[in-house]
mmCIF file of C-alpha atoms and ligand atoms in Angstrom:
data_model
loop_
_atom_site.group_PDB
_atom_site.id
_atom_site.type_symbol
_atom_site.label_atom_id
_atom_site.label_comp_id
_atom_site.label_asym_id
_atom_site.label_seq_id
_atom_site.Cartn_x
_atom_site.Cartn_y
_atom_site.Cartn_z
ATOM 1 C CA UNK A 1 -14.518 1.778 -18.302
ATOM 2 C CA UNK A 2 -12.301 4.290 -16.541
ATOM 3 C CA UNK A 3 -10.291 6.844 -18.507
ATOM 4 C CA UNK A 4 -6.573 6.363 -18.043
ATOM 5 C CA UNK A 5 -4.555 9.582 -18.084
ATOM 6 C CA UNK A 6 -0.998 9.845 -19.381
ATOM 7 C CA UNK A 7 1.743 12.494 -19.626
ATOM 8 C CA UNK A 8 0.031 14.215 -22.563
ATOM 9 C CA UNK A 9 -2.996 14.931 -20.314
ATOM 10 C CA UNK A 10 -0.927 16.695 -17.628
ATOM 11 C CA UNK A 11 -0.655 20.460 -17.120
ATOM 12 C CA UNK A 12 2.803 20.574 -15.542
ATOM 13 C CA UNK A 13 2.509 24.281 -14.695
ATOM 14 C CA UNK A 14 0.060 23.267 -11.938
ATOM 15 C CA UNK A 15 2.905 22.094 -9.723
ATOM 16 C CA UNK A 16 5.914 23.899 -11.246
ATOM 17 C CA UNK A 17 5.620 26.957 -8.976
ATOM 18 C CA UNK A 18 4.376 25.175 -5.839
ATOM 19 C CA UNK A 19 6.372 24.436 -2.691
ATOM 20 C CA UNK A 20 5.894 20.813 -1.672
ATOM 21 C CA UNK A 21 6.421 19.332 1.809
ATOM 22 C CA UNK A 22 6.789 15.573 2.194
ATOM 23 C CA UNK A 23 6.038 14.547 5.786
ATOM 24 C CA UNK A 24 7.653 11.197 6.628
ATOM 25 C CA UNK A 25 10.576 9.466 4.917
ATOM 26 C CA UNK A 26 9.541 5.803 4.936
ATOM 27 C CA UNK A 27 8.510 3.564 2.052
ATOM 28 C CA UNK A 28 6.463 6.198 0.175
ATOM 29 C CA UNK A 29 8.119 9.304 1.645
ATOM 30 C CA UNK A 30 11.624 8.723 0.315
ATOM 31 C CA UNK A 31 10.281 7.832 -3.138
ATOM 32 C CA UNK A 32 8.000 10.878 -3.486
ATOM 33 C CA UNK A 33 10.641 13.303 -2.162
ATOM 34 C CA UNK A 34 13.407 12.046 -4.457
ATOM 35 C CA UNK A 35 11.207 11.749 -7.559
ATOM 36 C CA UNK A 36 9.808 15.276 -7.059
ATOM 37 C CA UNK A 37 13.326 16.647 -6.614
ATOM 38 C CA UNK A 38 14.542 14.906 -9.781
ATOM 39 C CA UNK A 39 11.485 16.312 -11.606
ATOM 40 C CA UNK A 40 12.668 19.799 -10.655
ATOM 41 C CA UNK A 41 9.989 20.458 -8.032
ATOM 42 C CA UNK A 42 10.767 22.600 -4.961
ATOM 43 C CA UNK A 43 10.552 19.968 -2.217
ATOM 44 C CA UNK A 44 11.425 19.775 1.481
ATOM 45 C CA UNK A 45 11.074 16.891 3.953
ATOM 46 C CA UNK A 46 9.398 17.319 7.350
ATOM 47 C CA UNK A 47 10.407 14.845 10.074
ATOM 48 C CA UNK A 48 9.824 14.491 13.788
ATOM 49 C CA UNK A 49 12.527 15.559 16.220
ATOM 50 C CA UNK A 50 15.384 13.031 16.424
ATOM 51 C CA UNK A 51 14.266 11.101 13.367
ATOM 52 C CA UNK A 52 16.924 8.694 12.150
ATOM 53 C CA UNK A 53 15.723 9.328 8.582
ATOM 54 C CA UNK A 54 16.985 12.929 8.764
ATOM 55 C CA UNK A 55 20.574 11.982 7.919
ATOM 56 C CA UNK A 56 19.475 9.725 5.029
ATOM 57 C CA UNK A 57 17.294 12.435 3.515
ATOM 58 C CA UNK A 58 19.994 15.087 3.905
ATOM 59 C CA UNK A 59 22.594 12.797 2.327
ATOM 60 C CA UNK A 60 20.252 12.353 -0.638
ATOM 61 C CA UNK A 61 20.404 16.142 -1.103
ATOM 62 C CA UNK A 62 16.998 16.998 0.381
ATOM 63 C CA UNK A 63 16.221 19.914 2.692
ATOM 64 C CA UNK A 64 15.144 18.505 6.064
ATOM 65 C CA UNK A 65 13.233 20.390 8.771
ATOM 66 C CA UNK A 66 10.552 19.861 11.409
ATOM 67 C CA UNK A 67 7.058 18.879 10.295
ATOM 68 C CA UNK A 68 5.699 22.228 11.498
ATOM 69 C CA UNK A 69 8.353 24.208 9.614
ATOM 70 C CA UNK A 70 7.799 22.201 6.440
ATOM 71 C CA UNK A 71 4.029 22.709 6.692
ATOM 72 C CA UNK A 72 4.554 26.436 7.174
ATOM 73 C CA UNK A 73 6.913 26.834 4.222
ATOM 74 C CA UNK A 74 5.039 24.666 1.760
ATOM 75 C CA UNK A 75 1.726 25.135 -0.027
ATOM 76 C CA UNK A 76 1.335 21.450 -0.971
ATOM 77 C CA UNK A 77 1.637 19.181 2.072
ATOM 78 C CA UNK A 78 1.782 15.417 1.456
ATOM 79 C CA UNK A 79 1.218 13.155 4.479
ATOM 80 C CA UNK A 80 3.339 9.997 4.126
ATOM 81 C CA UNK A 81 3.048 8.960 7.757
ATOM 82 C CA UNK A 82 1.383 5.869 9.274
ATOM 83 C CA UNK A 83 -2.390 6.151 8.806
ATOM 84 C CA UNK A 84 -3.014 5.692 12.547
ATOM 85 C CA UNK A 85 -0.728 8.643 13.441
ATOM 86 C CA UNK A 86 -1.817 11.150 10.797
ATOM 87 C CA UNK A 87 -4.733 12.628 12.770
ATOM 88 C CA UNK A 88 -2.659 13.579 15.820
ATOM 89 C CA UNK A 89 0.229 14.863 13.703
ATOM 90 C CA UNK A 90 -2.218 16.934 11.650
ATOM 91 C CA UNK A 91 -3.618 18.653 14.758
ATOM 92 C CA UNK A 92 -0.231 19.354 16.331
ATOM 93 C CA UNK A 93 2.045 20.138 13.388
ATOM 94 C CA UNK A 94 0.029 20.902 10.248
ATOM 95 C CA UNK A 95 -3.333 22.543 10.976
ATOM 96 C CA UNK A 96 -1.820 25.583 12.758
ATOM 97 C CA UNK A 97 0.192 26.361 9.590
ATOM 98 C CA UNK A 98 -2.499 25.839 6.935
ATOM 99 C CA UNK A 99 -3.468 28.853 4.875
ATOM 100 C CA UNK A 100 -6.130 29.452 2.294
ATOM 101 C CA UNK A 101 -4.781 28.268 -1.062
ATOM 102 C CA UNK A 102 -2.726 25.434 0.429
ATOM 103 C CA UNK A 103 -3.285 21.832 -0.601
ATOM 104 C CA UNK A 104 -3.333 18.828 1.718
ATOM 105 C CA UNK A 105 -2.351 15.573 -0.024
ATOM 106 C CA UNK A 106 -2.725 11.908 0.965
ATOM 107 C CA UNK A 107 -1.517 8.599 -0.504
ATOM 108 C CA UNK A 108 -4.411 6.600 0.987
ATOM 109 C CA UNK A 109 -7.981 7.663 1.749
ATOM 110 C CA UNK A 110 -8.243 6.355 5.335
ATOM 111 C CA UNK A 111 -8.057 9.610 7.323
ATOM 112 C CA UNK A 112 -10.351 11.593 5.044
ATOM 113 C CA UNK A 113 -12.876 8.811 4.407
ATOM 114 C CA UNK A 114 -13.293 8.135 8.128
ATOM 115 C CA UNK A 115 -13.311 11.836 9.148
ATOM 116 C CA UNK A 116 -10.132 11.637 11.197
ATOM 117 C CA UNK A 117 -8.850 14.722 9.369
ATOM 118 C CA UNK A 118 -10.983 17.490 7.913
ATOM 119 C CA UNK A 119 -9.200 20.450 6.387
ATOM 120 C CA UNK A 120 -10.477 24.026 6.744
ATOM 121 C CA UNK A 121 -12.414 25.659 3.900
ATOM 122 C CA UNK A 122 -10.056 27.254 1.418
ATOM 123 C CA UNK A 123 -7.657 24.297 1.444
ATOM 124 C CA UNK A 124 -7.616 21.729 -1.376
ATOM 125 C CA UNK A 125 -7.717 18.087 -0.294
ATOM 126 C CA UNK A 126 -6.514 15.495 -2.789
ATOM 127 C CA UNK A 127 -5.051 12.032 -3.046
ATOM 128 C CA UNK A 128 -2.238 10.590 -5.137
ATOM 129 C CA UNK A 129 -2.039 6.884 -4.332
ATOM 130 C CA UNK A 130 0.650 4.888 -6.132
ATOM 131 C CA UNK A 131 -0.477 1.303 -6.722
ATOM 132 C CA UNK A 132 2.812 -0.172 -5.593
ATOM 133 C CA UNK A 133 5.322 -0.060 -2.748
ATOM 134 C CA UNK A 134 7.542 2.999 -2.347
ATOM 135 C CA UNK A 135 10.697 1.243 -3.452
ATOM 136 C CA UNK A 136 9.118 0.474 -6.777
ATOM 137 C CA UNK A 137 7.883 4.099 -7.065
ATOM 138 C CA UNK A 138 11.510 5.197 -6.796
ATOM 139 C CA UNK A 139 13.167 2.444 -8.844
ATOM 140 C CA UNK A 140 10.808 2.580 -11.814
ATOM 141 C CA UNK A 141 11.116 6.401 -11.921
ATOM 142 C CA UNK A 142 14.919 6.196 -12.023
ATOM 143 C CA UNK A 143 14.668 3.610 -14.811
ATOM 144 C CA UNK A 144 12.409 5.917 -16.839
ATOM 145 C CA UNK A 145 9.084 4.290 -15.960
ATOM 146 C CA UNK A 146 6.643 4.725 -13.118
ATOM 147 C CA UNK A 147 3.997 3.085 -10.956
ATOM 148 C CA UNK A 148 0.307 3.614 -11.881
ATOM 149 C CA UNK A 149 -1.468 6.048 -9.550
ATOM 150 C CA UNK A 150 -5.015 6.717 -8.421
ATOM 151 C CA UNK A 151 -5.960 10.361 -7.898
ATOM 152 C CA UNK A 152 -8.985 11.801 -6.087
ATOM 153 C CA UNK A 153 -10.273 15.129 -4.870
ATOM 154 C CA UNK A 154 -11.763 15.434 -1.385
ATOM 155 C CA UNK A 155 -12.228 19.224 -1.335
ATOM 156 C CA UNK A 156 -11.797 21.501 -4.321
ATOM 157 C CA UNK A 157 -11.299 24.973 -2.858
ATOM 158 C CA UNK A 158 -9.158 26.310 -5.706
ATOM 159 C CA UNK A 159 -11.092 24.764 -8.577
ATOM 160 C CA UNK A 160 -7.876 23.108 -9.763
ATOM 161 C CA UNK A 161 -7.303 20.418 -7.122
ATOM 162 C CA UNK A 162 -7.729 17.648 -9.702
ATOM 163 C CA UNK A 163 -5.188 19.180 -12.093
ATOM 164 C CA UNK A 164 -2.734 19.699 -9.229
ATOM 165 C CA UNK A 165 -3.109 16.052 -8.152
ATOM 166 C CA UNK A 166 -2.551 14.921 -11.755
ATOM 167 C CA UNK A 167 0.575 17.095 -12.026
ATOM 168 C CA UNK A 168 1.877 15.674 -8.728
ATOM 169 C CA UNK A 169 1.225 12.103 -9.935
ATOM 170 C CA UNK A 170 3.156 12.970 -13.104
ATOM 171 C CA UNK A 171 6.085 14.422 -11.139
ATOM 172 C CA UNK A 172 6.545 11.146 -9.239
ATOM 173 C CA UNK A 173 6.424 9.163 -12.509
ATOM 174 C CA UNK A 174 2.823 7.965 -12.326
ATOM 175 C CA UNK A 175 1.644 9.456 -15.626
ATOM 176 C CA UNK A 176 4.188 7.363 -17.518
ATOM 177 C CA UNK A 177 2.335 4.245 -16.317
ATOM 178 C CA UNK A 178 -1.221 5.606 -16.175
ATOM 179 C CA UNK A 179 -3.371 7.632 -13.754
ATOM 180 C CA UNK A 180 -7.006 6.805 -12.938
ATOM 181 C CA UNK A 181 -9.461 9.135 -11.209
ATOM 182 C CA UNK A 182 -11.325 7.743 -8.219
ATOM 183 C CA UNK A 183 -12.856 9.018 -4.980
ATOM 184 C CA UNK A 184 -11.488 8.890 -1.437
ATOM 185 C CA UNK A 185 -14.280 6.450 -0.559
ATOM 186 C CA UNK A 186 -13.690 4.089 -3.495
ATOM 187 C CA UNK A 187 -9.909 3.977 -3.034
ATOM 188 C CA UNK A 188 -10.126 3.494 0.712
ATOM 189 C CA UNK A 189 -12.927 0.921 0.826
ATOM 190 C CA UNK A 190 -11.583 -1.234 -2.022
ATOM 191 C CA UNK A 191 -8.031 -1.047 -0.654
ATOM 192 C CA UNK A 192 -9.109 -2.255 2.813
ATOM 193 C CA UNK A 193 -11.383 -4.924 1.335
ATOM 194 C CA UNK A 194 -8.629 -6.230 -0.968
ATOM 195 C CA UNK A 195 -6.057 -6.549 1.798
ATOM 196 C CA UNK A 196 -8.492 -8.148 4.267
ATOM 197 C CA UNK A 197 -10.250 -10.592 1.954
ATOM 198 C CA UNK A 198 -7.733 -11.516 -0.741
ATOM 199 C CA UNK A 199 -4.198 -10.178 -0.598
ATOM 200 C CA UNK A 200 -3.364 -10.561 3.075
ATOM 201 C CA UNK A 201 -6.124 -11.961 5.313
ATOM 202 C CA UNK A 202 -7.756 -14.356 2.859
ATOM 203 C CA UNK A 203 -4.464 -15.613 1.486
ATOM 204 C CA UNK A 204 -2.635 -16.255 4.760
ATOM 205 C CA UNK A 205 -5.668 -18.042 6.252
ATOM 206 C CA UNK A 206 -6.135 -20.197 3.145
ATOM 207 C CA UNK A 207 -2.468 -21.227 3.111
ATOM 208 C CA UNK A 208 -2.187 -22.015 6.827
ATOM 209 C CA UNK A 209 -5.512 -23.891 6.987
ATOM 210 C CA UNK A 210 -4.511 -26.088 4.031
ATOM 211 C CA UNK A 211 -1.035 -26.670 5.532
ATOM 212 C CA UNK A 212 -2.609 -27.696 8.869
ATOM 213 C CA UNK A 213 -5.061 -30.033 7.114
ATOM 214 C CA UNK A 214 -2.237 -31.924 5.383
ATOM 215 C CA UNK A 215 -0.038 -32.083 8.515
ATOM 216 C CA UNK A 216 -2.930 -33.303 10.701
ATOM 217 C CA UNK A 217 -3.573 -36.037 8.138
ATOM 218 C CA UNK A 218 0.023 -37.221 8.636
ATOM 219 C CA UNK A 219 1.725 -35.819 5.550
ATOM 220 C CA UNK A 220 5.253 -34.417 5.908
ATOM 221 C CA UNK A 221 5.279 -30.689 6.780
ATOM 222 C CA UNK A 222 7.964 -30.022 4.146
ATOM 223 C CA UNK A 223 5.747 -31.491 1.423
ATOM 224 C CA UNK A 224 2.772 -29.519 2.758
ATOM 225 C CA UNK A 225 4.842 -26.306 2.711
ATOM 226 C CA UNK A 226 5.921 -26.719 -0.903
ATOM 227 C CA UNK A 227 2.397 -27.556 -1.957
ATOM 228 C CA UNK A 228 0.441 -24.884 -0.072
ATOM 229 C CA UNK A 229 2.858 -21.934 0.032
ATOM 230 C CA UNK A 230 5.903 -22.236 -2.228
ATOM 231 C CA UNK A 231 3.992 -23.103 -5.396
ATOM 232 C CA UNK A 232 1.601 -20.188 -4.943
ATOM 233 C CA UNK A 233 4.109 -17.803 -6.479
ATOM 234 C CA UNK A 234 4.241 -19.722 -9.741
ATOM 235 C CA UNK A 235 0.448 -19.706 -10.018
ATOM 236 C CA UNK A 236 0.152 -16.027 -9.070
ATOM 237 C CA UNK A 237 2.842 -15.048 -11.598
ATOM 238 C CA UNK A 238 0.881 -16.840 -14.326
ATOM 239 C CA UNK A 239 -2.370 -15.101 -13.325
ATOM 240 C CA UNK A 240 -0.545 -11.726 -13.172
ATOM 241 C CA UNK A 241 0.952 -12.195 -16.629
ATOM 242 C CA UNK A 242 -1.813 -14.071 -18.470
ATOM 243 C CA UNK A 243 -5.004 -13.835 -16.404
ATOM 244 C CA UNK A 244 -6.919 -16.766 -14.923
ATOM 245 C CA UNK A 245 -7.423 -18.380 -18.331
ATOM 246 C CA UNK A 246 -3.694 -18.157 -19.083
ATOM 247 C CA UNK A 247 -2.886 -19.832 -15.784
ATOM 248 C CA UNK A 248 -5.395 -22.617 -16.524
ATOM 249 C CA UNK A 249 -3.798 -23.124 -19.922
ATOM 250 C CA UNK A 250 -0.425 -23.779 -18.274
ATOM 251 C CA UNK A 251 -1.510 -26.206 -15.553
ATOM 252 C CA UNK A 252 -2.345 -29.869 -16.222
ATOM 253 C CA UNK A 253 -5.874 -30.935 -17.187
ATOM 254 C CA UNK A 254 -6.096 -32.755 -13.872
ATOM 255 C CA UNK A 255 -5.202 -29.600 -11.956
ATOM 256 C CA UNK A 256 -7.632 -27.613 -14.059
ATOM 257 C CA UNK A 257 -10.503 -30.043 -13.452
ATOM 258 C CA UNK A 258 -9.779 -29.906 -9.690
ATOM 259 C CA UNK A 259 -9.778 -26.109 -9.901
ATOM 260 C CA UNK A 260 -13.032 -25.882 -11.857
ATOM 261 C CA UNK A 261 -14.950 -28.500 -9.868
ATOM 262 C CA UNK A 262 -13.706 -27.827 -6.293
ATOM 263 C CA UNK A 263 -12.932 -24.097 -5.981
ATOM 264 C CA UNK A 264 -16.549 -23.170 -5.205
ATOM 265 C CA UNK A 265 -16.584 -25.586 -2.265
ATOM 266 C CA UNK A 266 -13.758 -23.599 -0.614
ATOM 267 C CA UNK A 267 -15.127 -20.157 -1.453
ATOM 268 C CA UNK A 268 -18.785 -21.066 -0.922
ATOM 269 C CA UNK A 269 -21.986 -19.186 -0.036
ATOM 270 C CA UNK A 270 -20.864 -18.843 3.604
ATOM 271 C CA UNK A 271 -17.546 -17.340 2.508
ATOM 272 C CA UNK A 272 -19.327 -14.889 0.201
ATOM 273 C CA UNK A 273 -21.667 -13.872 3.036
ATOM 274 C CA UNK A 274 -18.630 -13.260 5.244
ATOM 275 C CA UNK A 275 -17.024 -11.145 2.490
ATOM 276 C CA UNK A 276 -20.157 -8.989 2.477
ATOM 277 C CA UNK A 277 -19.993 -8.628 6.280
ATOM 278 C CA UNK A 278 -16.342 -7.573 6.077
ATOM 279 C CA UNK A 279 -17.242 -5.043 3.381
ATOM 280 C CA UNK A 280 -20.035 -3.583 5.523
ATOM 281 C CA UNK A 281 -17.697 -3.262 8.506
ATOM 282 C CA UNK A 282 -15.384 -1.249 6.259
ATOM 283 C CA UNK A 283 -18.207 0.887 4.811
ATOM 284 C CA UNK A 284 -19.824 1.620 8.182
ATOM 285 C CA UNK A 285 -16.503 2.746 9.677
ATOM 286 C CA UNK A 286 -16.573 0.054 12.370
ATOM 287 C CA UNK A 287 -13.300 -1.489 11.128
ATOM 288 C CA UNK A 288 -11.653 1.957 11.203
ATOM 289 C CA UNK A 289 -12.964 2.613 14.752
ATOM 290 C CA UNK A 290 -11.721 -0.788 15.916
ATOM 291 C CA UNK A 291 -8.243 -0.309 14.381
ATOM 292 C CA UNK A 292 -7.843 3.247 15.709
ATOM 293 C CA UNK A 293 -8.773 2.245 19.259
ATOM 294 C CA UNK A 294 -6.539 -0.848 19.035
ATOM 295 C CA UNK A 295 -3.656 1.350 17.891
ATOM 296 C CA UNK A 296 -4.302 4.033 20.536
ATOM 297 C CA UNK A 297 -4.328 1.457 23.338
ATOM 298 C CA UNK A 298 -0.876 0.138 22.427
ATOM 299 C CA UNK A 299 -1.956 -2.533 19.889
ATOM 300 C CA UNK A 300 -2.282 -5.501 22.342
ATOM 301 C CA UNK A 301 -4.282 -7.730 19.958
ATOM 302 C CA UNK A 302 -2.205 -6.763 16.942
ATOM 303 C CA UNK A 303 1.013 -7.712 18.760
ATOM 304 C CA UNK A 304 -0.418 -10.965 20.169
ATOM 305 C CA UNK A 305 -1.746 -12.118 16.777
ATOM 306 C CA UNK A 306 1.510 -11.147 15.069
ATOM 307 C CA UNK A 307 3.508 -13.178 17.627
ATOM 308 C CA UNK A 308 1.159 -16.166 17.251
ATOM 309 C CA UNK A 309 1.678 -16.046 13.499
ATOM 310 C CA UNK A 310 5.450 -16.084 13.936
ATOM 311 C CA UNK A 311 5.165 -19.217 16.124
ATOM 312 C CA UNK A 312 3.161 -21.192 13.547
ATOM 313 C CA UNK A 313 4.946 -24.386 12.362
ATOM 314 C CA UNK A 314 4.664 -23.270 8.721
ATOM 315 C CA UNK A 315 7.150 -20.473 9.530
ATOM 316 C CA UNK A 316 9.772 -22.837 10.992
ATOM 317 C CA UNK A 317 9.459 -25.329 8.138
ATOM 318 C CA UNK A 318 9.546 -22.484 5.646
ATOM 319 C CA UNK A 319 12.646 -20.870 7.165
ATOM 320 C CA UNK A 320 14.542 -24.195 6.958
ATOM 321 C CA UNK A 321 13.510 -24.870 3.372
ATOM 322 C CA UNK A 322 14.165 -21.336 2.159
ATOM 323 C CA UNK A 323 17.654 -21.429 3.736
ATOM 324 C CA UNK A 324 18.430 -24.196 1.228
ATOM 325 C CA UNK A 325 17.273 -21.982 -1.638
ATOM 326 C CA UNK A 326 19.381 -18.817 -1.120
ATOM 327 C CA UNK A 327 18.595 -17.598 -4.642
ATOM 328 C CA UNK A 328 15.052 -16.830 -3.489
ATOM 329 C CA UNK A 329 16.062 -14.199 -0.914
ATOM 330 C CA UNK A 330 18.612 -12.841 -3.400
ATOM 331 C CA UNK A 331 15.631 -12.069 -5.612
ATOM 332 C CA UNK A 332 16.902 -14.112 -8.541
ATOM 333 C CA UNK A 333 13.777 -16.238 -8.789
ATOM 334 C CA UNK A 334 11.310 -13.384 -8.759
ATOM 335 C CA UNK A 335 9.971 -12.026 -12.030
ATOM 336 C CA UNK A 336 10.182 -8.503 -10.694
ATOM 337 C CA UNK A 337 12.197 -8.204 -7.512
ATOM 338 C CA UNK A 338 10.450 -5.418 -5.637
ATOM 339 C CA UNK A 339 12.431 -5.318 -2.396
ATOM 340 C CA UNK A 340 14.871 -2.440 -2.112
ATOM 341 C CA UNK A 341 17.529 -1.478 0.385
ATOM 342 C CA UNK A 342 15.645 1.424 1.928
ATOM 343 C CA UNK A 343 15.015 0.657 5.597
ATOM 344 C CA UNK A 344 12.558 2.271 7.961
ATOM 345 C CA UNK A 345 13.818 4.154 10.968
HETATM 346 P P1 NAD B 1 6.131 3.915 6.507
HETATM 347 O O1 NAD B 1 5.779 3.237 7.766
HETATM 348 O O2 NAD B 1 7.060 3.262 5.545
HETATM 349 O O3 NAD B 1 6.755 5.357 6.806
HETATM 350 C C1 NAD B 1 6.131 6.255 7.677
HETATM 351 C C2 NAD B 1 7.090 7.370 8.051
HETATM 352 O O4 NAD B 1 6.523 8.114 9.138
HETATM 353 C C3 NAD B 1 8.442 6.890 8.534
HETATM 354 O O5 NAD B 1 9.419 7.809 8.100
HETATM 355 C C4 NAD B 1 8.287 6.937 10.054
HETATM 356 O O6 NAD B 1 9.476 7.061 10.712
HETATM 357 C C5 NAD B 1 7.435 8.178 10.222
HETATM 358 N N1 NAD B 1 6.671 8.188 11.471
HETATM 359 C C6 NAD B 1 6.095 7.145 12.118
HETATM 360 N N2 NAD B 1 5.435 7.550 13.215
HETATM 361 C C7 NAD B 1 5.600 8.900 13.269
HETATM 362 C C8 NAD B 1 5.176 9.897 14.182
HETATM 363 N N3 NAD B 1 4.423 9.603 15.248
HETATM 364 N N4 NAD B 1 5.554 11.171 13.923
HETATM 365 C C9 NAD B 1 6.293 11.483 12.846
HETATM 366 N N5 NAD B 1 6.728 10.575 11.947
HETATM 367 C C10 NAD B 1 6.398 9.301 12.164
HETATM 368 O O7 NAD B 1 4.741 4.298 5.803
HETATM 369 P P2 NAD B 1 4.336 4.152 4.262
HETATM 370 O O8 NAD B 1 4.120 2.712 3.960
HETATM 371 O O9 NAD B 1 5.262 4.967 3.429
HETATM 372 O O10 NAD B 1 2.880 4.822 4.290
HETATM 373 C C11 NAD B 1 2.692 6.224 4.228
HETATM 374 C C12 NAD B 1 1.328 6.485 3.568
HETATM 375 O O11 NAD B 1 1.345 5.970 2.236
HETATM 376 C C13 NAD B 1 0.149 5.822 4.270
HETATM 377 O O12 NAD B 1 -0.950 6.665 4.160
HETATM 378 C C14 NAD B 1 -0.056 4.554 3.448
HETATM 379 O O13 NAD B 1 -1.381 4.061 3.526
HETATM 380 C C15 NAD B 1 0.253 5.085 2.060
HETATM 381 N N6 NAD B 1 0.620 4.075 1.058
HETATM 382 C C16 NAD B 1 1.592 3.162 1.312
HETATM 383 C C17 NAD B 1 1.960 2.245 0.338
HETATM 384 C C18 NAD B 1 3.071 1.256 0.566
HETATM 385 O O14 NAD B 1 3.294 0.419 -0.296
HETATM 386 N N7 NAD B 1 3.844 1.291 1.654
HETATM 387 C C19 NAD B 1 1.311 2.254 -0.903
HETATM 388 C C20 NAD B 1 0.330 3.223 -1.153
HETATM 389 C C21 NAD B 1 -0.004 4.123 -0.156
HETATM 390 MG MG1 MG B 2 -3.148 -1.293 -0.402
#
């Protein structure tokens, strides 16, 4: 079992006299910058020229400057930029300003795990990865709580990279909820696997395939939508709150027997073999290579697949049905409404 670290385990002096630069002011960037500032940390925000986030950050009372200037001034530099852009930005705006004793921080292991960024000797490399979206990182902090964080050390030049990462996690509220130590490889590989197999890829394919099966068999699309998509939330909330057993306790015996006797036919030996193949593509770096070259060539497949998804009948049926349930988009049905007002630029 992993050790979970809390506020009592933190040496706050590790970050108290550091100068922190937050590069990027999107989902994570705005939350880290504002939480650090409210924790009394010396923080500045580095943005690209002409960034529309500059005004928002300045209005929130933050010092805003170019990414190069921020990297020069600061001795802890946190990259909260899109993973596909970090490598180029690092070469152009950060590397020239890195000095021995500085620390380079990440919120996801992608660029370090796949060798897209390697810091010079003498520089600490660490990760503080909140396990939740940026808006929740900010909102829970303001409310006196926090979002659990993973921390990891990629290069320990100073001998105190781990303690600095823990102090940073604390300053954004993470140590109120719990901090777990991991490695860049574990965080990155499990994160990619989770989103591909369960949270995003597995889930959207399961829902649309089941919806199509019912529609092709002549059932009404509205009924198929409620059954295959809408009701998912209720089941997931039960699993989130009570575990799988708690969910099974709440559903009918008939539903439970269908679950117990049929689930393995959907996620069968072939599916498990495919999960292993997806995991090896992640581990070997071939997924990362594919995604980086897709992104560098203007994302043609990404954009085509995204557009195809938007054209799927389940989206039209869903939009019509959700329009009749305005309380859903107002967040009143959700157990914990996570969407905030912070837009991207
Ligand atoms: P985001 O897309 O919300 O924000 C990225 C920021 O970078 C924006 O301010 C954007 O304007 C800016 N930006 C984009 N392209 C740029 C460029 N070429 N030059 C300069 N600035 C540019 O990103 P995010 O979701 O906050 O992700 C940041 C990091 O945090 C990533 O490493 C991500 O994996 C990690 N992370 C995200 C979440 C999450 O829930 N969003 C959770 C944990 C970790
Ligand atoms: Mg993730």
